[in-house]
XYZ file of C-alpha atoms in Angstrom:
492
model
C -117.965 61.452 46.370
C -115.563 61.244 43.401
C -113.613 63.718 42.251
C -112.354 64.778 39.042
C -109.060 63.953 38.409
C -107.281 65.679 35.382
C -104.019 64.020 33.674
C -101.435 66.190 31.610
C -99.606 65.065 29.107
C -96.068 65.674 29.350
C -93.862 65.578 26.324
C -90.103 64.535 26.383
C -87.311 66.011 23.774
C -85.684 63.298 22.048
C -81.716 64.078 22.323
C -80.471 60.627 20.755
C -77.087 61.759 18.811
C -77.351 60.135 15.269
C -74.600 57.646 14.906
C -71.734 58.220 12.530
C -69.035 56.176 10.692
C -65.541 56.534 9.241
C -63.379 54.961 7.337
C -59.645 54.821 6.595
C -57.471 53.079 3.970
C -54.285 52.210 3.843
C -52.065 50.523 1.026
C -49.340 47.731 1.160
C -46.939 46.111 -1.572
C -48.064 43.087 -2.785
C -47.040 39.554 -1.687
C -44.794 37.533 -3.213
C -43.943 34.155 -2.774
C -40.622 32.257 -4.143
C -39.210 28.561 -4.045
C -35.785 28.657 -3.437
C -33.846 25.810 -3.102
C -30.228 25.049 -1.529
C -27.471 22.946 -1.830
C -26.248 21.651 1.245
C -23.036 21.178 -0.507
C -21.026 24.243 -0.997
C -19.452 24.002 -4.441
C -15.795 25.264 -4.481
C -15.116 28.949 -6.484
C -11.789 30.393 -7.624
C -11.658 33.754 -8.917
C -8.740 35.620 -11.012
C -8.715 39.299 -12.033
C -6.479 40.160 -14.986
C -7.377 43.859 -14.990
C -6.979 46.248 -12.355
C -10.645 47.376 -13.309
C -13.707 44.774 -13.475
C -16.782 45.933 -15.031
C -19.747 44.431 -14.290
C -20.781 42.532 -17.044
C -24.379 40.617 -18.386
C -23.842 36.786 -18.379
C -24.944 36.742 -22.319
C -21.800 38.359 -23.331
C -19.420 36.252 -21.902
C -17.850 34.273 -24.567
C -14.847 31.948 -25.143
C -13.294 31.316 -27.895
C -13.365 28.132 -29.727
C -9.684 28.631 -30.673
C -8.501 29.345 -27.516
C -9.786 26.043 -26.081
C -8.605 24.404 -28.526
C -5.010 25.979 -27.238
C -5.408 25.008 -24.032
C -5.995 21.358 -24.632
C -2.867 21.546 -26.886
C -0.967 23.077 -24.564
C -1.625 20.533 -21.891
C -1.288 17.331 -24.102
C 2.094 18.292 -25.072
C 3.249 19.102 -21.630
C 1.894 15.760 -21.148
C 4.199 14.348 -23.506
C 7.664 16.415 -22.301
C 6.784 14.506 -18.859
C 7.571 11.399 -20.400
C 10.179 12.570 -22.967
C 11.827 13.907 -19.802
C 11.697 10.445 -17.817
C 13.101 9.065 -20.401
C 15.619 11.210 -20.901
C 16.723 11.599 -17.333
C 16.502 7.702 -17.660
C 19.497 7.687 -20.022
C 21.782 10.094 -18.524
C 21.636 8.068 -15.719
C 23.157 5.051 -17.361
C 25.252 6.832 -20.048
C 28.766 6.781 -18.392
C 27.781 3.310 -17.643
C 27.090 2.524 -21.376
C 30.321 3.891 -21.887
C 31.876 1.383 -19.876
C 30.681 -1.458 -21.415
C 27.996 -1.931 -19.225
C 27.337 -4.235 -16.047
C 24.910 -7.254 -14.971
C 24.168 -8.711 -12.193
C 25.711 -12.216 -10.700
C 24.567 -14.733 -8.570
C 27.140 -16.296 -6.469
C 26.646 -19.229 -4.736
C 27.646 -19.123 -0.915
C 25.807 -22.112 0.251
C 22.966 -24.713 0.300
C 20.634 -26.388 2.358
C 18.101 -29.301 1.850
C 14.863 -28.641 3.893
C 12.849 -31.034 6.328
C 10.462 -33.059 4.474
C 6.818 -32.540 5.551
C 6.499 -36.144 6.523
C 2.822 -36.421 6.310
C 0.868 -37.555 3.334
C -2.149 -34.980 3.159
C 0.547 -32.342 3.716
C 2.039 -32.916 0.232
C -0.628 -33.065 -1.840
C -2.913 -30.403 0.227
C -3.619 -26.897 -0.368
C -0.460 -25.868 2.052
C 2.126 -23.775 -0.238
C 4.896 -21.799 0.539
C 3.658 -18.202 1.249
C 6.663 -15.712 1.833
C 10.682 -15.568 2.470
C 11.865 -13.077 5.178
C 16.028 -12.755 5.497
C 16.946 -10.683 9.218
C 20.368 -9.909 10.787
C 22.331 -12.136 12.094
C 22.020 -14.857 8.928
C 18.640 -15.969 10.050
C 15.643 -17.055 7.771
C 12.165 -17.389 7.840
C 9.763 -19.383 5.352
C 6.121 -18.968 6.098
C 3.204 -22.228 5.069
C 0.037 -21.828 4.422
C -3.061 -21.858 2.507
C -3.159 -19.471 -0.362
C -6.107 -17.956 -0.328
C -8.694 -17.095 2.360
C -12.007 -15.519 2.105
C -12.805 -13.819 4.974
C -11.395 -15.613 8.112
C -8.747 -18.245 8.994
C -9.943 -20.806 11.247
C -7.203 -23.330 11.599
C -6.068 -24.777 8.475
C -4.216 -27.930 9.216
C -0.067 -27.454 8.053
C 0.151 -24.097 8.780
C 3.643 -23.303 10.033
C 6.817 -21.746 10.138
C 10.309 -22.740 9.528
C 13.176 -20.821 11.073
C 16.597 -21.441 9.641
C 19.705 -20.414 10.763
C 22.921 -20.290 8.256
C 25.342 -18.506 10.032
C 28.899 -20.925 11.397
C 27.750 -22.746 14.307
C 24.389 -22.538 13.090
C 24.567 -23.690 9.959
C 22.022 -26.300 8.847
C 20.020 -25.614 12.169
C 16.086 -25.702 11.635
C 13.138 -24.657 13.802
C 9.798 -26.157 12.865
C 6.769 -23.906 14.584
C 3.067 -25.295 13.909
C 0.434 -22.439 13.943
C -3.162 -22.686 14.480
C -3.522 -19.870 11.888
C -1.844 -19.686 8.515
C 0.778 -17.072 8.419
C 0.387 -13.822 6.395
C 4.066 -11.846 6.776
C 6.739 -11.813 9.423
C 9.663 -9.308 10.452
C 12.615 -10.189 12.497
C 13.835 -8.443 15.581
C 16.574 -7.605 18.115
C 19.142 -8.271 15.755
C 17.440 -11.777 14.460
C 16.635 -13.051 18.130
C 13.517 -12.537 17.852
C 10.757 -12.921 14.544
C 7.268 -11.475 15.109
C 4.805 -13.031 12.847
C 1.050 -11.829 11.586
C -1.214 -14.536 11.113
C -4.461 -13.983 8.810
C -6.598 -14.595 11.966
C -4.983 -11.488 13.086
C -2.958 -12.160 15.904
C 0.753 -11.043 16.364
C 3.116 -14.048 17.374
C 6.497 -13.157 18.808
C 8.987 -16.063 18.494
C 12.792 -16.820 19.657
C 14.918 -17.263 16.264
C 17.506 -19.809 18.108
C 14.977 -21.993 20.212
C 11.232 -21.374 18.050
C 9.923 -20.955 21.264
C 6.571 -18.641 21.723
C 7.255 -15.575 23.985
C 4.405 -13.823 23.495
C 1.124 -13.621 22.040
C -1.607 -10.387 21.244
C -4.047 -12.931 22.507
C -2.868 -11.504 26.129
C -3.543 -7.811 24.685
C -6.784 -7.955 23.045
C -5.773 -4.182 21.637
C -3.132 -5.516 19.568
C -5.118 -8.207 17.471
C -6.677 -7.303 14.222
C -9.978 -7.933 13.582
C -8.822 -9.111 9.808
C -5.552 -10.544 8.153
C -2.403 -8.821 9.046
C -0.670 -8.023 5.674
C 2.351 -6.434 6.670
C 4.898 -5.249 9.506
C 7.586 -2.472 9.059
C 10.234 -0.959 11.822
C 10.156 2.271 11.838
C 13.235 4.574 10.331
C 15.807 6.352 12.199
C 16.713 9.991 10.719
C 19.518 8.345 8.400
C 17.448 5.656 7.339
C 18.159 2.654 8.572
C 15.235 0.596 10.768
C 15.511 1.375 14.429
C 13.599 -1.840 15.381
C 11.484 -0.108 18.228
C 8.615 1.072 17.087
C 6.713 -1.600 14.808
C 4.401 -0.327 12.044
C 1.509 -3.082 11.873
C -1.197 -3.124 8.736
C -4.544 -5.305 8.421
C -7.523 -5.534 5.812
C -9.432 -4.011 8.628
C -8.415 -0.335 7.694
C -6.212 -0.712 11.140
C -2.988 1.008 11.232
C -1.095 0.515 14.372
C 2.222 1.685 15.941
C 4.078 -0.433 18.788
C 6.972 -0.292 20.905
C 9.085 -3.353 21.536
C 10.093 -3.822 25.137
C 12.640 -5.508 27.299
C 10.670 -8.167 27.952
C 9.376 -9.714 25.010
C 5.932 -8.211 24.534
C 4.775 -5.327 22.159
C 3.495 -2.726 24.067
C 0.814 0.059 21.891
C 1.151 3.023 21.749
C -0.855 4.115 18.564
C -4.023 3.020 16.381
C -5.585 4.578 13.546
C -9.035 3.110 11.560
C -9.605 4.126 8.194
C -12.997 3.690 6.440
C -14.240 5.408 3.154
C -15.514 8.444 4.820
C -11.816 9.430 5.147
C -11.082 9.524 1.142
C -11.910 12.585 -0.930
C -15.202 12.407 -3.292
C -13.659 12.378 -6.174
C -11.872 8.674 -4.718
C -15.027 7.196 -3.362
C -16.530 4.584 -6.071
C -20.008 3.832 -6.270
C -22.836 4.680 -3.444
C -20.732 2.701 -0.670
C -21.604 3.056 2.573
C -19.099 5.793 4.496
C -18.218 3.469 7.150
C -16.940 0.679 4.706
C -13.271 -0.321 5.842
C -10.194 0.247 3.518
C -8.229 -2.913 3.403
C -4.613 -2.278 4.017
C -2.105 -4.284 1.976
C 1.690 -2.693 2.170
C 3.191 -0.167 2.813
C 6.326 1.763 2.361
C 8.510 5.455 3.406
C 8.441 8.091 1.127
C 10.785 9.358 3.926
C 11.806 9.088 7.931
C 8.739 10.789 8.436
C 5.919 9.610 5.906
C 4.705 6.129 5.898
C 3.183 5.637 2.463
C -0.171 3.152 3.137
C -1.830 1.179 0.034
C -5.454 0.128 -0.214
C -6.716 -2.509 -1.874
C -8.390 -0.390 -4.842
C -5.371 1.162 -5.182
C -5.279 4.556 -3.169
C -2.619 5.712 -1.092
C -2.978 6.944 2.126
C -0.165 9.309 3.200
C 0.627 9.578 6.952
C 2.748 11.314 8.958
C 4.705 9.056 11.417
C 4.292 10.774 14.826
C 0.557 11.007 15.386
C -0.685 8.272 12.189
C -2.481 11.514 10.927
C -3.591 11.465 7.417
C -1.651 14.567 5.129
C -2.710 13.763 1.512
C -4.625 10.322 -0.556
C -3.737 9.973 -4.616
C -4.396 6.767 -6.760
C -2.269 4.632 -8.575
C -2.940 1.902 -11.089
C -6.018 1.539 -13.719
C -7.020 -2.020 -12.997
C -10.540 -1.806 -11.522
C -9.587 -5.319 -9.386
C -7.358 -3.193 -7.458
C -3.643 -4.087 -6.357
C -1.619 -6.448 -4.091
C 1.657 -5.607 -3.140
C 3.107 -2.512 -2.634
C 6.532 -1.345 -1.863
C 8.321 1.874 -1.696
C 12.116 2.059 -3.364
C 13.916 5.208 -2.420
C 17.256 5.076 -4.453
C 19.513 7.698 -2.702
C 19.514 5.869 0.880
C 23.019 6.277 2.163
C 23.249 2.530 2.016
C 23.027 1.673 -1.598
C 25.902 1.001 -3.369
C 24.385 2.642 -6.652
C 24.258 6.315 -7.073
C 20.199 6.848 -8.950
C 19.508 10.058 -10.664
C 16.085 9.472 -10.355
C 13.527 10.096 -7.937
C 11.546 7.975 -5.700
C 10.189 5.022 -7.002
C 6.481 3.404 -6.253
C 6.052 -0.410 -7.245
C 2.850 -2.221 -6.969
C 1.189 -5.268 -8.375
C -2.369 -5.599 -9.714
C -4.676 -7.870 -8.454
C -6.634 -9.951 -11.405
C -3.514 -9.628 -14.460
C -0.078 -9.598 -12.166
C 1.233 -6.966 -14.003
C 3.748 -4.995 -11.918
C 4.777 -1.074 -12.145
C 6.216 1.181 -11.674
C 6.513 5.254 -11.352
C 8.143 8.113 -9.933
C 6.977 9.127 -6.589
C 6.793 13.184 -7.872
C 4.266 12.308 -10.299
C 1.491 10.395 -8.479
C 0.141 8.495 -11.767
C 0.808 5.235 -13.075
C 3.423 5.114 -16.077
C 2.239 4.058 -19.803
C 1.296 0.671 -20.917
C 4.285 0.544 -22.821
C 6.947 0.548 -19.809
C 4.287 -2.039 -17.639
C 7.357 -4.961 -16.409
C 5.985 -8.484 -16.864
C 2.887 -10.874 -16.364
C 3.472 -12.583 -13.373
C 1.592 -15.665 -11.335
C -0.948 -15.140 -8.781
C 0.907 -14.950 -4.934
C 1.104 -12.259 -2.875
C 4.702 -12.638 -2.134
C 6.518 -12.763 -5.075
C 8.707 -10.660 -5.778
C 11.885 -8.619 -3.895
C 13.506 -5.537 -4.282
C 17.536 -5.411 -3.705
C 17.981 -1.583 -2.916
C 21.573 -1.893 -3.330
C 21.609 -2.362 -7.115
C 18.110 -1.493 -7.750
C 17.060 -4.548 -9.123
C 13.146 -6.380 -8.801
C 13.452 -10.020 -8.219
C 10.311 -11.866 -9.866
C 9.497 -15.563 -9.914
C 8.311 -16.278 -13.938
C 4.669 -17.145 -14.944
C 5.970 -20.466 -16.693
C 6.106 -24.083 -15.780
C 9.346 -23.847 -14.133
C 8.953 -20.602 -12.520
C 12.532 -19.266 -13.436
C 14.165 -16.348 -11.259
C 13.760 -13.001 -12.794
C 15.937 -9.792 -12.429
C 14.753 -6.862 -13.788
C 16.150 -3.257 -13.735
C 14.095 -0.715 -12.439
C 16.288 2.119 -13.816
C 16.850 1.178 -17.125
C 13.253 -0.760 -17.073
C 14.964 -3.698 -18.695
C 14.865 -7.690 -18.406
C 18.519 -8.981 -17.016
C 20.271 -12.185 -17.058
C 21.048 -14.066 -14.138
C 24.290 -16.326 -14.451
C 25.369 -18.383 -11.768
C 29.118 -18.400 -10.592
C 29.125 -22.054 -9.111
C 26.913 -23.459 -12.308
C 28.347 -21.734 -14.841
C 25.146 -20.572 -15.713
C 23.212 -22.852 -15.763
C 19.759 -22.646 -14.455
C 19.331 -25.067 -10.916
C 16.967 -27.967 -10.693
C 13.497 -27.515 -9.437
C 10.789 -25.143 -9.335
C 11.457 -21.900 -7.653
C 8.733 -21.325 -4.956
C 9.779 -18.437 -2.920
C 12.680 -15.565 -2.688
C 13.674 -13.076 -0.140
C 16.648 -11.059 0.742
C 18.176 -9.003 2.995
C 21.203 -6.658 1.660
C 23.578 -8.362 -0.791
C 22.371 -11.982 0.175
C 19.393 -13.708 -1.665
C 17.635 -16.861 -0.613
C 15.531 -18.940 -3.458
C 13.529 -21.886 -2.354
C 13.367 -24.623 -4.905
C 11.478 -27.758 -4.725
C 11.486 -30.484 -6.922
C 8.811 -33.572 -6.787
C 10.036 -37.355 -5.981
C 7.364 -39.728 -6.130
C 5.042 -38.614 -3.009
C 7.523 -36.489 -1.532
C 8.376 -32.627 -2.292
C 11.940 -32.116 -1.624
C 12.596 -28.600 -0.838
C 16.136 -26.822 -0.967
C 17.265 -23.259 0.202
C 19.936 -21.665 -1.663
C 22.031 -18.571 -0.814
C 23.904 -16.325 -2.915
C 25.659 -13.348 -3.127
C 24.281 -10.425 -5.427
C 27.065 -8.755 -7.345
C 27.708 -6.394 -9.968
C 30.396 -7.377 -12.963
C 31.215 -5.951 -15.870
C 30.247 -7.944 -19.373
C 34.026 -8.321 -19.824
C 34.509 -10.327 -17.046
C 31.900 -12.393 -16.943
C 32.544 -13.572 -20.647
C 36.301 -13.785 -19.690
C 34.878 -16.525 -16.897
């Protein structure tokens, strides 16, 4: 039986909480975006104040004065012009009580004469192989260096390459050592009171010879630290606190930016003790020509001492390197010369050494040599800059060696551009050509060409040659450098 079932309906309150929203705002600055850029280069600055007060002031108006700049350039052309008024003048006070006095020239006289070996074989006389450089030492000894003239990079054995070691003291008189090199020779410097000669080669090894037998002793081929890479151009001793060369420590220089400093020892060898490389990265900016590379070498070609402790280096563009002698450290760099070839030779004269006979009044002199016109100058060591075109010396041939400075009277020695290449003198403090009679000839001017001179205190060696058929006869000449007044000589 069914029932009757009865369904409710049940109803159900809707409680669902309506949803909501809020907002919030906020407010920034505005972005801003700049391209800066930088220099990595920090430029220099100087500031002056000339008021105790500065006020800050717009850029716009800042203004300088045409007049005033005008001024300034004035001003600094005519102190320009007092420099040189003042060389001049200093020039002339130096020489006035010798004006006074009638003046004085130098002499040559003769103290003796040797004929040289002849180079016996043919392709030796009429070769390439030329007398390169005269070196006088203690103890009357004297060294004449053959070779080829030029060299590009490297010297790999150019046949006649030697070295002839003469003695012209009594007893030794007339004695002469012939040395055959594998390399031509570049410069020399004798040691131990003339026993010994050390010679650089343009292959760049250091030779150390006996001046009384021409015997090797030693060779930087056994020290691999000692050879340049490049030609050596030069050697200087070291000074002692008066002066004078110690002969100890050996200053050596090479076209590849080397500068080194050696000790002599007992036994015969040179021993190193310091070495310095400089490339272009060491000059200022303002020195550095063109976009070369920063580790480009500086080829070293003299040197010379501004004093006991400052060795004076030249490049071959013509800047000087100035080092100080304990630790090869570079203290300042300044240019010389206009000639964009660059220079040669290179020599320091310092006039007041307690050795010279001749009292200067003038500073310390540098001397150097361009490369392309031979033009030699000359300027006061103060001043760092060349001197005018009008005081330039004279025109002289192409060599490397060729010309010598006698301290004691302050006098340049220079082999003339002509045919005959004549002996020069020319006087660095009155900046003057000088005669050069000889007492034996009366003079009159000797026979030959003159192919090399070198000296060593009052005593000058000239090599002469003169040409005999096939043969080139070659003579060495000494003589004594003296002062005399014009009186006496014209009395003679």
């Amino acid at each position: 039986m069914l029932s009757s079932v009865r369904f409710s309906s049940v109803s159900l309150p809707n409680r669902s909480v309506p949803l909501s929203s809020g907002s919030k705002e906020c407010q920034t600055a505005p972005l801003y975006f700049a391209s800066i850029g930088t220099d990595p280069i920090r430029t220099p600055e100087k500031a002056t104040q000339t008021e105790s007060q500065q006020f800050e002031t717009a850029e716009e108006t800042i203004s300088i004065r045409e007049e005033l700049v005008d001024l300034i350039m004035e001003e600094l052309e005519r102190t320009e012009k007092e420099e040189e008024l003042m060389d001049e003048y200093e020039r002339k006070v130096a020489f006035e009580e010798e004006q006074k006095g009638g003046g004085r020239r130098v002499q040559l006289r003769h103290l003796s004469q040797l004929e040289l070996p002849e180079m016996v074989d043919d392709h030796l006389v009429h070769s390439s192989v030329v007398l390169c450089s005269v070196h006088c030492g203690p103890g009357n000894r004297i060294s004449l260096l053959f070779g080829f003239p030029q060299h590009d990079i490297w010297c790999s054995g150019h046949l006649g390459a030697q070295i002839l070691i003469v003695g012209t003291r009594r007893g030794q008189r007339g004695r002469v050592s012939t040395v055959p090199l594998s390399a031509c020779p570049s410069t020399a410097e004798f040691a131990r009171f003339g026993e010994l000669l050390i010679v650089g080669t343009h292959s760049g090894e250091l030779l150390l010879f006996s001046s009384e037998s021409g015997d090797l002793l030693w060779s930087s081929e056994s020290s691999p630290a000692m050879t340049h890479s490049l030609t050596v151009t030069q050697l200087r001793w070291a000074k002692e606190s008066d002066g004078r060369e110690q002969q100890r420590e050996l200053i050596s220089l090479s076209l590849d930016g080397t500068v080194r400093k050696s000790r002599l020892e007992t036994d015969n060898r040179l021993e190193l003790l310091q070495s310095v490389n400089f490339t272009l990265a060491d000059l200022p900016r303002e020195l550095r020509k063109g976009t070369a590379d920063g580790g480009t070498k500086l080829g070293l070609i003299g040197c010379g001492f501004a004093d006991e402790a400052n060795l004076l280096v030249a490049t071959e563009t013509g800047i000087i390197l100035s080092l100080d002698m304990n630790g090869l450290t570079l203290l300042n760099t300044f240019a010389i010369g206009d000639s964009p070839e660059g220079i040669e030779q290179f020599a320091v004269l310092r006039p007041n050494q307690s050795h010279s006979v001749v009292e200067w009044h003038l500073p310390t002199q540098i001397i150097w040599r361009t490369s392309a016109d031979g033009i030699i100058r000359c300027c006061p060591l103060r001043q760092q800059k060349p001197v005018p075109k009008e005081t330039e010396m004279v025109p002289l041939p192409h060599s490397r060696e060729n010309f010598h400075i006698c301290v004691e009277h302050g006098i340049l020695l220079i082999i003339g551009g002509s045919e005959r290449r004549e002996l020069i003198a020319w006087e660095i403090r009155r900046g003057e050509k000088m005669a050069l009679p000889t007492e034996r000839e009366g003079g009159d001017e000797w026979k030959g060409r003159t192919e090399g001179v070198g000296g060593r205190g009052n005593t000058l060696a000239v090599v002469t040659a003169e040409e005999r058929g096939r043969k080139r006869t070659r003579t060495l000449t000494l003589y004594e450098l003296a002062l005399t007044d014009d009186s006496e000589v014209q009395g003679k």
